[in-house]
PDB file of C-alpha atoms in Angstrom:
ATOM      1  CA  MET A   7     -61.151 109.853 -91.132  1.00 86.00           C
ATOM      2  CA  LEU A   8     -59.210 110.814 -94.263  1.00 93.00           C
ATOM      3  CA  THR A   9     -60.745 112.936 -97.006  1.00 93.00           C
ATOM      4  CA  SER A  10     -59.718 114.373-100.345  1.00 93.00           C
ATOM      5  CA  ASN A  11     -61.717 117.211-101.880  1.00 91.00           C
ATOM      6  CA  GLY A  12     -64.349 116.399 -99.268  1.00 90.00           C
ATOM      7  CA  TYR A  13     -64.736 112.752-100.310  1.00 93.00           C
ATOM      8  CA  VAL A  14     -64.256 110.310 -97.432  1.00 95.00           C
ATOM      9  CA  LEU A  15     -61.736 107.570 -98.186  1.00 95.00           C
ATOM     10  CA  SER A  16     -62.997 104.131 -97.235  1.00 94.00           C
ATOM     11  CA  PRO A  17     -60.847 102.379 -94.592  1.00 95.00           C
ATOM     12  CA  GLU A  18     -61.227  99.205 -96.678  1.00 96.00           C
ATOM     13  CA  ARG A  19     -59.481 100.977 -99.551  1.00 97.00           C
ATOM     14  CA  LEU A  20     -56.513 102.341 -97.589  1.00 97.00           C
ATOM     15  CA  GLY A  21     -52.998 100.977 -97.248  1.00 97.00           C
ATOM     16  CA  MET A  22     -49.545 102.160 -96.219  1.00 97.00           C
ATOM     17  CA  LEU A  23     -46.904 103.422 -98.597  1.00 98.00           C
ATOM     18  CA  ALA A  24     -43.997 100.948 -98.559  1.00 98.00           C
ATOM     19  CA  GLU A  25     -40.638 102.426 -97.575  1.00 98.00           C
ATOM     20  CA  VAL A  26     -37.559 101.325 -99.482  1.00 98.00           C
ATOM     21  CA  PRO A  27     -35.683  99.124 -96.989  1.00 97.00           C
ATOM     22  CA  ARG A  28     -32.139 100.116 -96.059  1.00 94.00           C
ATOM     23  CA  ARG A  29     -30.691  96.974 -97.643  1.00 95.00           C
ATOM     24  CA  GLU A  30     -31.927  98.141-101.054  1.00 97.00           C
ATOM     25  CA  ARG A  31     -30.964 101.806-100.861  1.00 96.00           C
ATOM     26  CA  GLY A  32     -27.604 101.266-102.560  1.00 96.00           C
ATOM     27  CA  ASP A  33     -28.777  98.589-105.004  1.00 98.00           C
ATOM     28  CA  ARG A  34     -29.709 100.379-108.212  1.00 97.00           C
ATOM     29  CA  GLU A  35     -31.116  97.327-109.966  1.00 97.00           C
ATOM     30  CA  ALA A  36     -33.276  96.433-106.958  1.00 98.00           C
ATOM     31  CA  LEU A  37     -34.610 100.006-106.883  1.00 98.00           C
ATOM     32  CA  ARG A  38     -35.360  99.961-110.605  1.00 98.00           C
ATOM     33  CA  ALA A  39     -37.232  96.685-110.190  1.00 98.00           C
ATOM     34  CA  ARG A  40     -39.171  98.127-107.240  1.00 98.00           C
ATOM     35  CA  LEU A  41     -40.076 101.253-109.222  1.00 98.00           C
ATOM     36  CA  ALA A  42     -41.301  99.135-112.134  1.00 98.00           C
ATOM     37  CA  ARG A  43     -43.364  96.997-109.757  1.00 98.00           C
ATOM     38  CA  ASP A  44     -44.790  99.682-107.437  1.00 98.00           C
ATOM     39  CA  GLY A  45     -44.631 102.870-109.518  1.00 98.00           C
ATOM     40  CA  TYR A  46     -42.944 104.799-106.685  1.00 98.00           C
ATOM     41  CA  LEU A  47     -39.928 104.791-104.360  1.00 98.00           C
ATOM     42  CA  PHE A  48     -40.518 106.039-100.818  1.00 98.00           C
ATOM     43  CA  LEU A  49     -37.070 107.161 -99.659  1.00 98.00           C
ATOM     44  CA  ARG A  50     -36.986 107.984 -95.972  1.00 98.00           C
ATOM     45  CA  GLY A  51     -34.359 110.570 -95.033  1.00 98.00           C
ATOM     46  CA  LEU A  52     -32.877 111.044 -98.497  1.00 98.00           C
ATOM     47  CA  LEU A  53     -32.352 114.731 -97.734  1.00 98.00           C
ATOM     48  CA  ASP A  54     -30.804 116.425 -94.722  1.00 98.00           C
ATOM     49  CA  PRO A  55     -33.768 117.509 -92.540  1.00 98.00           C
ATOM     50  CA  ALA A  56     -31.877 120.672 -91.611  1.00 98.00           C
ATOM     51  CA  GLU A  57     -31.728 121.691 -95.295  1.00 97.00           C
ATOM     52  CA  VAL A  58     -35.457 121.046 -95.669  1.00 98.00           C
ATOM     53  CA  LEU A  59     -36.366 122.999 -92.559  1.00 98.00           C
ATOM     54  CA  GLU A  60     -34.135 125.913 -93.556  1.00 98.00           C
ATOM     55  CA  PHE A  61     -35.939 126.254 -96.889  1.00 98.00           C
ATOM     56  CA  ARG A  62     -39.269 125.923 -95.074  1.00 98.00           C
ATOM     57  CA  ARG A  63     -38.231 128.763 -92.746  1.00 98.00           C
ATOM     58  CA  TYR A  64     -37.188 130.904 -95.729  1.00 98.00           C
ATOM     59  CA  PHE A  65     -40.491 130.280 -97.538  1.00 97.00           C
ATOM     60  CA  PHE A  66     -42.701 131.169 -94.584  1.00 97.00           C
ATOM     61  CA  GLU A  67     -40.570 134.169 -93.681  1.00 97.00           C
ATOM     62  CA  ARG A  68     -40.547 135.537 -97.217  1.00 97.00           C
ATOM     63  CA  THR A  69     -44.203 134.901 -98.101  1.00 96.00           C
ATOM     64  CA  GLY A  70     -45.710 135.459 -94.639  1.00 96.00           C
ATOM     65  CA  VAL A  71     -48.349 132.744 -95.155  1.00 95.00           C
ATOM     66  CA  ALA A  72     -47.438 131.080 -91.829  1.00 96.00           C
ATOM     67  CA  ASP A  73     -45.263 131.639 -88.797  1.00 95.00           C
ATOM     68  CA  ALA A  74     -42.176 129.579 -87.981  1.00 89.00           C
ATOM     69  CA  HIS A  75     -44.387 126.815 -86.556  1.00 92.00           C
ATOM     70  CA  GLY A  76     -46.587 126.615 -89.634  1.00 94.00           C
ATOM     71  CA  VAL A  77     -49.545 128.418 -88.071  1.00 95.00           C
ATOM     72  CA  PRO A  78     -51.349 130.190 -90.950  1.00 95.00           C
ATOM     73  CA  ARG A  79     -51.433 133.954 -91.195  1.00 95.00           C
ATOM     74  CA  VAL A  80     -53.716 136.237 -93.171  1.00 93.00           C
ATOM     75  CA  VAL A  81     -51.810 137.879 -96.021  1.00 93.00           C
ATOM     76  CA  ASP A  82     -52.637 140.196 -98.883  1.00 95.00           C
ATOM     77  CA  ARG A  83     -53.197 137.874-101.847  1.00 92.00           C
ATOM     78  CA  ALA A  84     -51.823 140.295-104.438  1.00 95.00           C
ATOM     79  CA  GLU A  85     -48.616 140.751-102.464  1.00 95.00           C
ATOM     80  CA  LEU A  86     -48.354 136.995-101.919  1.00 95.00           C
ATOM     81  CA  ARG A  87     -48.593 136.365-105.645  1.00 94.00           C
ATOM     82  CA  ARG A  88     -45.956 138.994-106.343  1.00 96.00           C
ATOM     83  CA  VAL A  89     -43.518 137.474-103.873  1.00 97.00           C
ATOM     84  CA  LEU A  90     -44.278 133.837-104.711  1.00 96.00           C
ATOM     85  CA  PHE A  91     -44.073 134.057-108.498  1.00 96.00           C
ATOM     86  CA  GLY A  92     -41.727 137.036-108.744  1.00 96.00           C
ATOM     87  CA  GLU A  93     -39.146 136.184-106.083  1.00 97.00           C
ATOM     88  CA  VAL A  94     -39.441 132.760-104.460  1.00 98.00           C
ATOM     89  CA  VAL A  95     -40.177 130.464-107.414  1.00 97.00           C
ATOM     90  CA  PRO A  96     -37.492 131.910-109.724  1.00 97.00           C
ATOM     91  CA  GLY A  97     -35.110 132.641-106.850  1.00 98.00           C
ATOM     92  CA  PRO A  98     -31.688 131.128-106.122  1.00 98.00           C
ATOM     93  CA  GLN A  99     -32.761 129.582-102.808  1.00 98.00           C
ATOM     94  CA  TYR A 100     -35.405 127.403-104.471  1.00 98.00           C
ATOM     95  CA  GLU A 101     -33.119 126.451-107.345  1.00 98.00           C
ATOM     96  CA  ALA A 102     -30.367 125.467-104.914  1.00 98.00           C
ATOM     97  CA  PHE A 103     -32.768 123.389-102.846  1.00 98.00           C
ATOM     98  CA  CYS A 104     -34.082 121.480-105.872  1.00 98.00           C
ATOM     99  CA  ALA A 105     -30.599 120.900-107.292  1.00 98.00           C
ATOM    100  CA  GLN A 106     -28.876 120.046-104.006  1.00 97.00           C
ATOM    101  CA  PRO A 107     -26.272 117.292-104.315  1.00 97.00           C
ATOM    102  CA  ALA A 108     -28.266 114.780-102.260  1.00 97.00           C
ATOM    103  CA  LEU A 109     -31.126 115.026-104.764  1.00 98.00           C
ATOM    104  CA  ARG A 110     -29.415 115.623-108.098  1.00 98.00           C
ATOM    105  CA  GLY A 111     -26.714 113.121-107.178  1.00 98.00           C
ATOM    106  CA  TRP A 112     -29.298 110.455-106.395  1.00 98.00           C
ATOM    107  CA  TYR A 113     -30.996 110.977-109.762  1.00 98.00           C
ATOM    108  CA  GLU A 114     -27.662 110.816-111.624  1.00 98.00           C
ATOM    109  CA  TRP A 115     -26.793 107.578-109.863  1.00 98.00           C
ATOM    110  CA  PHE A 116     -30.226 106.032-110.331  1.00 98.00           C
ATOM    111  CA  LEU A 117     -30.686 107.064-113.988  1.00 98.00           C
ATOM    112  CA  GLY A 118     -27.068 106.332-114.851  1.00 97.00           C
ATOM    113  CA  GLY A 119     -26.192 109.555-116.638  1.00 97.00           C
ATOM    114  CA  GLU A 120     -26.317 113.332-116.783  1.00 97.00           C
ATOM    115  CA  THR A 121     -29.677 114.620-115.596  1.00 98.00           C
ATOM    116  CA  PHE A 122     -31.953 117.490-116.501  1.00 98.00           C
ATOM    117  CA  LEU A 123     -34.123 119.321-113.955  1.00 98.00           C
ATOM    118  CA  HIS A 124     -37.287 120.855-115.364  1.00 98.00           C
ATOM    119  CA  ARG A 125     -37.474 124.580-114.686  1.00 97.00           C
ATOM    120  CA  ARG A 126     -41.198 124.384-113.914  1.00 97.00           C
ATOM    121  CA  LYS A 127     -41.020 123.439-110.228  1.00 97.00           C
ATOM    122  CA  ILE A 128     -44.107 123.713-108.037  1.00 96.00           C
ATOM    123  CA  ILE A 129     -44.430 124.784-104.384  1.00 96.00           C
ATOM    124  CA  ARG A 130     -47.754 124.156-102.687  1.00 94.00           C
ATOM    125  CA  HIS A 131     -48.851 125.719 -99.410  1.00 94.00           C
ATOM    126  CA  ILE A 132     -52.164 124.269 -98.274  1.00 92.00           C
ATOM    127  CA  ALA A 133     -54.023 125.873 -95.402  1.00 91.00           C
ATOM    128  CA  PRO A 134     -56.084 123.792 -92.972  1.00 88.00           C
ATOM    129  CA  GLY A 135     -59.835 123.598 -93.108  1.00 77.00           C
ATOM    130  CA  GLU A 136     -60.173 123.696 -96.867  1.00 62.00           C
ATOM    131  CA  ALA A 137     -62.462 120.980 -98.229  1.00 53.00           C
ATOM    132  CA  GLY A 138     -64.648 120.446-101.244  1.00 47.00           C
ATOM    133  CA  ILE A 139     -63.891 119.858-104.911  1.00 44.00           C
ATOM    134  CA  GLY A 140     -60.988 121.923-106.178  1.00 48.00           C
ATOM    135  CA  THR A 141     -59.213 122.407-102.853  1.00 64.00           C
ATOM    136  CA  ALA A 142     -56.880 119.383-103.039  1.00 83.00           C
ATOM    137  CA  THR A 143     -54.923 118.017-105.989  1.00 87.00           C
ATOM    138  CA  GLN A 144     -57.244 115.656-107.837  1.00 92.00           C
ATOM    139  CA  ALA A 145     -56.289 112.171-109.010  1.00 93.00           C
ATOM    140  CA  HIS A 146     -54.027 112.293-112.057  1.00 93.00           C
ATOM    141  CA  TYR A 147     -50.823 110.932-113.510  1.00 94.00           C
ATOM    142  CA  ASP A 148     -48.103 113.316-114.632  1.00 95.00           C
ATOM    143  CA  LEU A 149     -47.711 112.220-118.237  1.00 92.00           C
ATOM    144  CA  VAL A 150     -50.977 113.901-119.247  1.00 88.00           C
ATOM    145  CA  TYR A 151     -49.220 117.223-118.595  1.00 91.00           C
ATOM    146  CA  LEU A 152     -45.832 116.221-120.082  1.00 92.00           C
ATOM    147  CA  ARG A 153     -46.640 114.617-123.418  1.00 89.00           C
ATOM    148  CA  GLU A 154     -44.170 116.605-125.505  1.00 93.00           C
ATOM    149  CA  GLY A 155     -41.081 114.969-124.008  1.00 95.00           C
ATOM    150  CA  THR A 156     -39.977 111.556-122.806  1.00 96.00           C
ATOM    151  CA  ASP A 157     -42.362 109.461-120.734  1.00 94.00           C
ATOM    152  CA  GLN A 158     -39.395 108.523-118.530  1.00 96.00           C
ATOM    153  CA  VAL A 159     -39.652 111.683-116.424  1.00 97.00           C
ATOM    154  CA  LEU A 160     -39.410 110.883-112.715  1.00 98.00           C
ATOM    155  CA  SER A 161     -41.176 113.227-110.313  1.00 98.00           C
ATOM    156  CA  ALA A 162     -39.998 113.893-106.768  1.00 98.00           C
ATOM    157  CA  TRP A 163     -42.590 114.891-104.188  1.00 98.00           C
ATOM    158  CA  ILE A 164     -40.890 116.463-101.173  1.00 98.00           C
ATOM    159  CA  PRO A 165     -42.710 117.428 -97.970  1.00 98.00           C
ATOM    160  CA  LEU A 166     -41.118 120.616 -96.681  1.00 98.00           C
ATOM    161  CA  GLY A 167     -41.350 119.686 -93.025  1.00 97.00           C
ATOM    162  CA  ASP A 168     -43.011 116.859 -91.141  1.00 97.00           C
ATOM    163  CA  CYS A 169     -46.267 115.915 -92.848  1.00 97.00           C
ATOM    164  CA  PRO A 170     -48.540 113.446 -91.043  1.00 97.00           C
ATOM    165  CA  VAL A 171     -51.641 112.347 -92.928  1.00 96.00           C
ATOM    166  CA  SER A 172     -53.683 115.011 -91.131  1.00 95.00           C
ATOM    167  CA  LEU A 173     -51.705 117.704 -93.005  1.00 94.00           C
ATOM    168  CA  GLY A 174     -52.845 116.367 -96.372  1.00 92.00           C
ATOM    169  CA  GLY A 175     -49.811 114.868 -98.102  1.00 94.00           C
ATOM    170  CA  LEU A 176     -49.807 112.834-101.295  1.00 97.00           C
ATOM    171  CA  THR A 177     -51.572 109.502-101.620  1.00 98.00           C
ATOM    172  CA  TYR A 178     -50.820 106.962-104.362  1.00 98.00           C
ATOM    173  CA  LEU A 179     -53.222 104.528-106.024  1.00 97.00           C
ATOM    174  CA  GLU A 180     -51.661 101.119-105.580  1.00 98.00           C
ATOM    175  CA  GLY A 181     -50.455  99.514-108.813  1.00 97.00           C
ATOM    176  CA  SER A 182     -52.212 102.131-110.952  1.00 96.00           C
ATOM    177  CA  HIS A 183     -49.266 102.621-113.319  1.00 96.00           C
ATOM    178  CA  HIS A 184     -49.737  99.131-114.771  1.00 97.00           C
ATOM    179  CA  ARG A 185     -53.257  99.937-115.955  1.00 93.00           C
ATOM    180  CA  VAL A 186     -52.242 103.420-117.117  1.00 93.00           C
ATOM    181  CA  LEU A 187     -49.397 101.960-119.181  1.00 93.00           C
ATOM    182  CA  ARG A 188     -51.777  99.509-120.845  1.00 91.00           C
ATOM    183  CA  GLU A 189     -54.382 102.152-121.582  1.00 88.00           C
ATOM    184  CA  GLU A 190     -51.775 104.650-122.791  1.00 86.00           C
ATOM    185  CA  ALA A 191     -50.536 102.019-125.237  1.00 86.00           C
ATOM    186  CA  ALA A 192     -54.109 101.438-126.397  1.00 84.00           C
ATOM    187  CA  GLY A 193     -54.734 105.175-126.783  1.00 79.00           C
ATOM    188  CA  THR A 194     -57.842 105.140-124.612  1.00 73.00           C
ATOM    189  CA  LEU A 195     -56.870 107.738-121.997  1.00 65.00           C
ATOM    190  CA  LYS A 196     -57.730 111.424-121.822  1.00 60.00           C
ATOM    191  CA  ARG A 197     -56.194 113.956-124.150  1.00 55.00           C
ATOM    192  CA  PRO A 198     -55.466 116.816-123.748  1.00 51.00           C
ATOM    193  CA  ALA A 199     -54.298 117.176-120.162  1.00 51.00           C
ATOM    194  CA  ALA A 200     -56.960 116.527-117.541  1.00 60.00           C
ATOM    195  CA  SER A 201     -57.234 115.219-114.013  1.00 69.00           C
ATOM    196  CA  ILE A 202     -59.039 111.895-113.739  1.00 83.00           C
ATOM    197  CA  THR A 203     -61.428 112.725-110.895  1.00 89.00           C
ATOM    198  CA  ALA A 204     -61.809 114.300-107.455  1.00 91.00           C
ATOM    199  CA  ASP A 205     -63.746 111.224-106.325  1.00 93.00           C
ATOM    200  CA  LEU A 206     -60.936 109.077-104.920  1.00 96.00           C
ATOM    201  CA  PRO A 207     -63.234 106.449-103.339  1.00 96.00           C
ATOM    202  CA  SER A 208     -64.909 105.663-106.657  1.00 95.00           C
ATOM    203  CA  LEU A 209     -61.570 105.536-108.460  1.00 95.00           C
ATOM    204  CA  ALA A 210     -60.244 103.033-105.924  1.00 96.00           C
ATOM    205  CA  ASP A 211     -63.278 100.843-106.570  1.00 96.00           C
ATOM    206  CA  GLU A 212     -62.845 101.180-110.334  1.00 93.00           C
ATOM    207  CA  TYR A 213     -59.188 100.144-110.128  1.00 95.00           C
ATOM    208  CA  ASP A 214     -59.883  97.613-107.348  1.00 96.00           C
ATOM    209  CA  ALA A 215     -56.937  99.146-105.511  1.00 97.00           C
ATOM    210  CA  ASN A 216     -56.035 100.876-102.262  1.00 98.00           C
ATOM    211  CA  TRP A 217     -54.976 104.462-101.742  1.00 98.00           C
ATOM    212  CA  LEU A 218     -51.563 104.371-100.046  1.00 98.00           C
ATOM    213  CA  VAL A 219     -50.724 106.949 -97.386  1.00 98.00           C
ATOM    214  CA  ALA A 220     -47.874 107.718 -94.992  1.00 98.00           C
ATOM    215  CA  ASP A 221     -46.795 110.011 -92.206  1.00 98.00           C
ATOM    216  CA  TYR A 222     -43.951 111.850 -93.931  1.00 98.00           C
ATOM    217  CA  ALA A 223     -41.021 113.506 -92.166  1.00 98.00           C
ATOM    218  CA  ALA A 224     -38.668 116.311 -93.135  1.00 98.00           C
ATOM    219  CA  GLY A 225     -36.016 114.762 -95.366  1.00 98.00           C
ATOM    220  CA  ASP A 226     -38.318 112.175 -96.961  1.00 98.00           C
ATOM    221  CA  VAL A 227     -38.756 112.056-100.742  1.00 98.00           C
ATOM    222  CA  VAL A 228     -41.179 110.050-102.866  1.00 98.00           C
ATOM    223  CA  ILE A 229     -40.072 109.385-106.440  1.00 98.00           C
ATOM    224  CA  HIS A 230     -42.857 108.348-108.811  1.00 98.00           C
ATOM    225  CA  THR A 231     -43.203 107.524-112.485  1.00 98.00           C
ATOM    226  CA  ALA A 232     -45.125 109.603-114.995  1.00 96.00           C
ATOM    227  CA  HIS A 233     -47.812 106.874-115.113  1.00 96.00           C
ATOM    228  CA  THR A 234     -48.546 106.532-111.387  1.00 97.00           C
ATOM    229  CA  VAL A 235     -51.934 107.887-110.277  1.00 96.00           C
ATOM    230  CA  HIS A 236     -51.722 110.116-107.212  1.00 96.00           C
ATOM    231  CA  ALA A 237     -53.684 112.835-105.434  1.00 96.00           C
ATOM    232  CA  ALA A 238     -53.591 114.901-102.251  1.00 95.00           C
ATOM    233  CA  LEU A 239     -55.474 114.481 -99.008  1.00 95.00           C
ATOM    234  CA  ASP A 240     -57.305 117.351 -97.355  1.00 94.00           C
ATOM    235  CA  ASN A 241     -55.465 119.273 -94.665  1.00 94.00           C
ATOM    236  CA  VAL A 242     -57.484 118.685 -91.493  1.00 92.00           C
ATOM    237  CA  SER A 243     -54.795 119.881 -89.091  1.00 93.00           C
ATOM    238  CA  SER A 244     -54.241 123.355 -87.648  1.00 93.00           C
ATOM    239  CA  SER A 245     -51.000 123.983 -89.594  1.00 95.00           C
ATOM    240  CA  MET A 246     -49.935 124.863 -93.115  1.00 95.00           C
ATOM    241  CA  ARG A 247     -48.834 121.986 -95.361  1.00 95.00           C
ATOM    242  CA  LEU A 248     -45.833 122.926 -97.472  1.00 96.00           C
ATOM    243  CA  SER A 249     -44.415 120.731-100.216  1.00 97.00           C
ATOM    244  CA  THR A 250     -42.709 120.859-103.580  1.00 97.00           C
ATOM    245  CA  ASP A 251     -42.876 118.619-106.622  1.00 97.00           C
ATOM    246  CA  ILE A 252     -40.093 118.668-109.205  1.00 98.00           C
ATOM    247  CA  ARG A 253     -39.071 116.532-112.190  1.00 98.00           C
ATOM    248  CA  TYR A 254     -35.796 115.076-113.378  1.00 98.00           C
ATOM    249  CA  GLN A 255     -34.951 113.039-116.472  1.00 98.00           C
ATOM    250  CA  LEU A 256     -31.867 112.001-118.398  1.00 98.00           C
ATOM    251  CA  ALA A 257     -30.455 115.021-120.226  1.00 97.00           C
ATOM    252  CA  ALA A 258     -30.135 113.006-123.441  1.00 97.00           C
ATOM    253  CA  THR A 259     -33.881 112.278-123.669  1.00 97.00           C
ATOM    254  CA  PRO A 260     -36.532 114.559-125.271  1.00 97.00           C
ATOM    255  CA  VAL A 261     -37.660 117.460-123.056  1.00 97.00           C
ATOM    256  CA  ASP A 262     -41.153 118.980-122.939  1.00 96.00           C
ATOM    257  CA  GLY A 263     -40.395 122.601-123.811  1.00 95.00           C
ATOM    258  CA  ARG A 264     -43.560 123.879-122.128  1.00 95.00           C
ATOM    259  CA  TRP A 265     -42.028 122.980-118.757  1.00 96.00           C
ATOM    260  CA  GLN A 266     -38.935 125.145-119.194  1.00 96.00           C
ATOM    261  CA  SER A 267     -40.385 128.349-117.758  1.00 96.00           C
ATOM    262  CA  HIS A 268     -40.785 129.009-114.059  1.00 97.00           C
ATOM    263  CA  TRP A 269     -44.042 127.783-112.564  1.00 96.00           C
ATOM    264  CA  HIS A 270     -46.959 130.213-112.427  1.00 93.00           C
ATOM    265  CA  ASP A 271     -50.537 129.385-111.538  1.00 88.00           C
ATOM    266  CA  ARG A 272     -51.654 131.000-114.801  1.00 89.00           C
ATOM    267  CA  ASP A 273     -49.201 129.215-117.098  1.00 89.00           C
ATOM    268  CA  GLY A 274     -51.927 126.973-118.517  1.00 85.00           C
ATOM    269  CA  LEU A 275     -50.317 123.670-117.552  1.00 82.00           C
TER     270      LEU A 275
END
């Protein structure tokens, strides 16, 4: 049974995230067509798992929120905030991970030019057993938070370690970007920034679409457009879920200046 913010997802409204097949991985035009059709690219093994696991080890060691196996630990919240927002988020290890050649190089190849990485990069550590509204990322699409730049920002969601569905990874609403694009053009969607809802089952019915899920592995990356509706599942395992979401765009396109400071949970975005 999968839940998000305590809402039970209907098995009739669930599907599997489609991996990009190996034959398409080097075909830029095929990938662009797939992204336009599906709103996401599920790239298995884009990153070296050893690099992912090394950053995961660093994060847990530095913050103390879990042991090396991901088993949660009790930490002082004030000290955690100091370390997370004062050392880890603005630190060189995180910057190097997000700008590693396998990731930046892929974006440069796919976008066909010099890229720009937004400074506001988010790390989420989600403990098990949390449920109820407000405990998992609610359904939204990224453009509502990035309106002051190009709408061609491409987000990368990266599980920092193996992430089966029980750990509460991201889920994507199938084909949702097509409707969002239409409604954005018509000016009928929410302004200013706001999540759509915590009620994923009702949203699936409204869109007549499935929520797509996957068992992610260290090294996997999901690229999604700024119009693709996504949310997080609840963590019903016994381990900490660790992930990061970052955003690249062509350097020549307009940049949302509000996203050029390091992420903080009180930055108002």
